[in-house]
Short mmCIF file of N, CA and C in Angstrom, two decimals:
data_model
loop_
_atom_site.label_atom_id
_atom_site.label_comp_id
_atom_site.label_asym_id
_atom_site.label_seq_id
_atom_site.Cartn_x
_atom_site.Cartn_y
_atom_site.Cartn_z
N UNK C 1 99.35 70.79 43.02
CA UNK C 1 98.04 70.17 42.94
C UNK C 1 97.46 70.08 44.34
N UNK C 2 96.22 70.48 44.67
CA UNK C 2 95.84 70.38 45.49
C UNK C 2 95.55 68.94 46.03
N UNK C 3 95.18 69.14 47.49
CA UNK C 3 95.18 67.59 47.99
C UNK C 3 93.51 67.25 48.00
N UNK C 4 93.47 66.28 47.34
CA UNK C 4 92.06 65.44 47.16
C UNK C 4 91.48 64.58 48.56
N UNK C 5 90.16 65.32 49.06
CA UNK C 5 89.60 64.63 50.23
C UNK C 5 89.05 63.46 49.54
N UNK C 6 89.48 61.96 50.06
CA UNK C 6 88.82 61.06 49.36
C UNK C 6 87.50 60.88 49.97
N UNK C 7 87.65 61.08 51.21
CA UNK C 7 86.43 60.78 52.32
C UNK C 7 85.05 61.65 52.28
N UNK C 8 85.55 62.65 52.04
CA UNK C 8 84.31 63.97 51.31
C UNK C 8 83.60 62.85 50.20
N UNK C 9 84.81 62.83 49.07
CA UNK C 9 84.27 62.46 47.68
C UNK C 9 83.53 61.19 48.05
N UNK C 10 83.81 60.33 48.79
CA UNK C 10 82.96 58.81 49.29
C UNK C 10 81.52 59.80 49.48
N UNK C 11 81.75 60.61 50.97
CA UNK C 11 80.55 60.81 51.29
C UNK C 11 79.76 61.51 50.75
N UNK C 12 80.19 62.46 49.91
CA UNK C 12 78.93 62.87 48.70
C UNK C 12 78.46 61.69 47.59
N UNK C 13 79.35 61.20 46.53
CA UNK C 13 78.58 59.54 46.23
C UNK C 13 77.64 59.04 47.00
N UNK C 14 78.01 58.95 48.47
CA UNK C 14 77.02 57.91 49.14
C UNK C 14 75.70 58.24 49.41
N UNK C 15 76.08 59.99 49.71
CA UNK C 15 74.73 60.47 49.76
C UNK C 15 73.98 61.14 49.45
N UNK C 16 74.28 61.43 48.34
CA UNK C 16 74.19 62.44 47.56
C UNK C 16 72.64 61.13 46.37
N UNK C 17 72.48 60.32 46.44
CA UNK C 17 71.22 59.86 46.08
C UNK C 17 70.36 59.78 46.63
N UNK C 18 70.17 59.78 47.87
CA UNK C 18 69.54 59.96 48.68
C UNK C 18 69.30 60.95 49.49
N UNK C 19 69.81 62.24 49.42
CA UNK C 19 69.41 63.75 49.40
C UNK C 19 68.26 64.52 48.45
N UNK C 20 69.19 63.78 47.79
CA UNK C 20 68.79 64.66 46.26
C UNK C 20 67.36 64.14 46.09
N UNK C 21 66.60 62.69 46.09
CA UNK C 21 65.28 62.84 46.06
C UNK C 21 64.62 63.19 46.83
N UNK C 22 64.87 63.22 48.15
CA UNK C 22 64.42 63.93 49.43
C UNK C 22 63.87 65.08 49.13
N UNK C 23 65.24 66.05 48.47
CA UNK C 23 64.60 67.45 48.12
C UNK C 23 64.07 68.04 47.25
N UNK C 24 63.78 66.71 45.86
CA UNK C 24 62.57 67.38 45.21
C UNK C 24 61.26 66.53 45.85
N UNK C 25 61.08 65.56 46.39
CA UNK C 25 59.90 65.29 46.80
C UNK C 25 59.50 66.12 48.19
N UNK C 26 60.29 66.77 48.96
CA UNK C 26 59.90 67.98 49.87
C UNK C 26 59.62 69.27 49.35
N UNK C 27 60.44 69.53 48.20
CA UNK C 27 59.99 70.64 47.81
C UNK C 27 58.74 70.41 46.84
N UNK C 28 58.45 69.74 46.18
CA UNK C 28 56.88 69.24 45.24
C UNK C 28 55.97 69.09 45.83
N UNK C 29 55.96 68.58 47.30
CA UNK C 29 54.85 68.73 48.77
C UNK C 29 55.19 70.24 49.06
N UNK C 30 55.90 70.67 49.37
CA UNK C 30 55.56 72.10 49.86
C UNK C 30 54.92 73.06 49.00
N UNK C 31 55.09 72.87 47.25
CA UNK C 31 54.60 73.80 46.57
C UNK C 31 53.38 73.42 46.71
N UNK C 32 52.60 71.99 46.84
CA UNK C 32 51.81 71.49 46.78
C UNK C 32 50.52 72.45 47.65
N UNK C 33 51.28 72.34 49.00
CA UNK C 33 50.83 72.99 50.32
C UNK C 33 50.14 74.20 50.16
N UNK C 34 51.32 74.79 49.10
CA UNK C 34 51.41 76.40 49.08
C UNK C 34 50.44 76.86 48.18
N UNK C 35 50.09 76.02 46.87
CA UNK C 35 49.36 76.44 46.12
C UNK C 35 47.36 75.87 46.44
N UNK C 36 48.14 75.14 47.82
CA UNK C 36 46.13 74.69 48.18
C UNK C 36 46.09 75.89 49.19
N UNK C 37 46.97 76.24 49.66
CA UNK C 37 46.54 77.74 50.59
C UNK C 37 46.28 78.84 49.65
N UNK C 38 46.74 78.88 48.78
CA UNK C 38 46.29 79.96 47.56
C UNK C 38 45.28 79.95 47.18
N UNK C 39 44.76 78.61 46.59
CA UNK C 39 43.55 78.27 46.34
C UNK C 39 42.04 78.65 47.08
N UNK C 40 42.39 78.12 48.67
CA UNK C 40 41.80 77.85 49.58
C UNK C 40 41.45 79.82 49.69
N UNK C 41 42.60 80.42 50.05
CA UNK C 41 42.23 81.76 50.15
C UNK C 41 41.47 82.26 49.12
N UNK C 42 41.78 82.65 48.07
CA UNK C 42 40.82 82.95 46.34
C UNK C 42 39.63 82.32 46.55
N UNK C 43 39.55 81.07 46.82
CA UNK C 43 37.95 80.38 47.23
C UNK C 43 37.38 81.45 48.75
N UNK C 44 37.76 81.94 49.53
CA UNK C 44 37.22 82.32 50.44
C UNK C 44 37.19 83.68 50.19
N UNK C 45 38.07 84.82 49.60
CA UNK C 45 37.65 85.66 49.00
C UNK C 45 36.16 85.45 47.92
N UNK C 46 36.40 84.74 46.75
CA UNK C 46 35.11 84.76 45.99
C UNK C 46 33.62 84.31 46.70
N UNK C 47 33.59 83.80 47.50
CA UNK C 47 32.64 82.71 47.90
C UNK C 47 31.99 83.90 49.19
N UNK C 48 32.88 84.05 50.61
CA UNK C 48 32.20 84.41 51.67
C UNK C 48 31.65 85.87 50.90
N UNK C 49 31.22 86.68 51.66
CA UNK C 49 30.30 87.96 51.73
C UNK C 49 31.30 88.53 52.42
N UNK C 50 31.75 89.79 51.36
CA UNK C 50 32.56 90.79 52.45
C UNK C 50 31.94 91.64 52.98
N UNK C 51 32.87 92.89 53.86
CA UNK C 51 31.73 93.79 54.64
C UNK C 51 31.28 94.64 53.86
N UNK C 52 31.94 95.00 52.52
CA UNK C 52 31.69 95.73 51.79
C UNK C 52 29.86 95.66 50.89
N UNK C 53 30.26 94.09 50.44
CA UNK C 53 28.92 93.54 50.32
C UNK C 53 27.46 93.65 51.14
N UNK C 54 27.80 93.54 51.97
CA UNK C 54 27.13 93.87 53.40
C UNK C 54 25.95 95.11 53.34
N UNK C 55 27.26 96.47 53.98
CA UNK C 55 26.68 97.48 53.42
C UNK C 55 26.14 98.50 52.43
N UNK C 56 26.54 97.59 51.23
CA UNK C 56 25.21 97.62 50.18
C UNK C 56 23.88 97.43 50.21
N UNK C 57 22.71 98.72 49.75
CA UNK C 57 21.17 97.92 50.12
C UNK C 57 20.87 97.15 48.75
#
């Protein structure tokens, strides 16, 4: 039988609740981020005047 780290097993319990919401509320802000830069771009594609537009009479 292998030998059991008790001190590991403490320190994941201990912190392992307090990781773990960390990294879905960092990752739910970052998608957050990611999908207003998406946005933000698609809005600036539809909206500005490209050059293409331009040189149309």
């Amino acid at each position: 039988m292998k030998n059991v780290r008790l001190y590991m097993i403490f320190q994941w319990v201990f912190f392992l609740p307090i990781i773990l919401p960390l990294c879905v509320i960092f990752g739910a802000l970052y998608g957050v981020v990611q999908m207003v830069e998406r946005v933000m771009d698609q809005m600036r594609m539809d909206i500005l005047p490209s050059e293409q537009n331009q040189l149309l009479p």
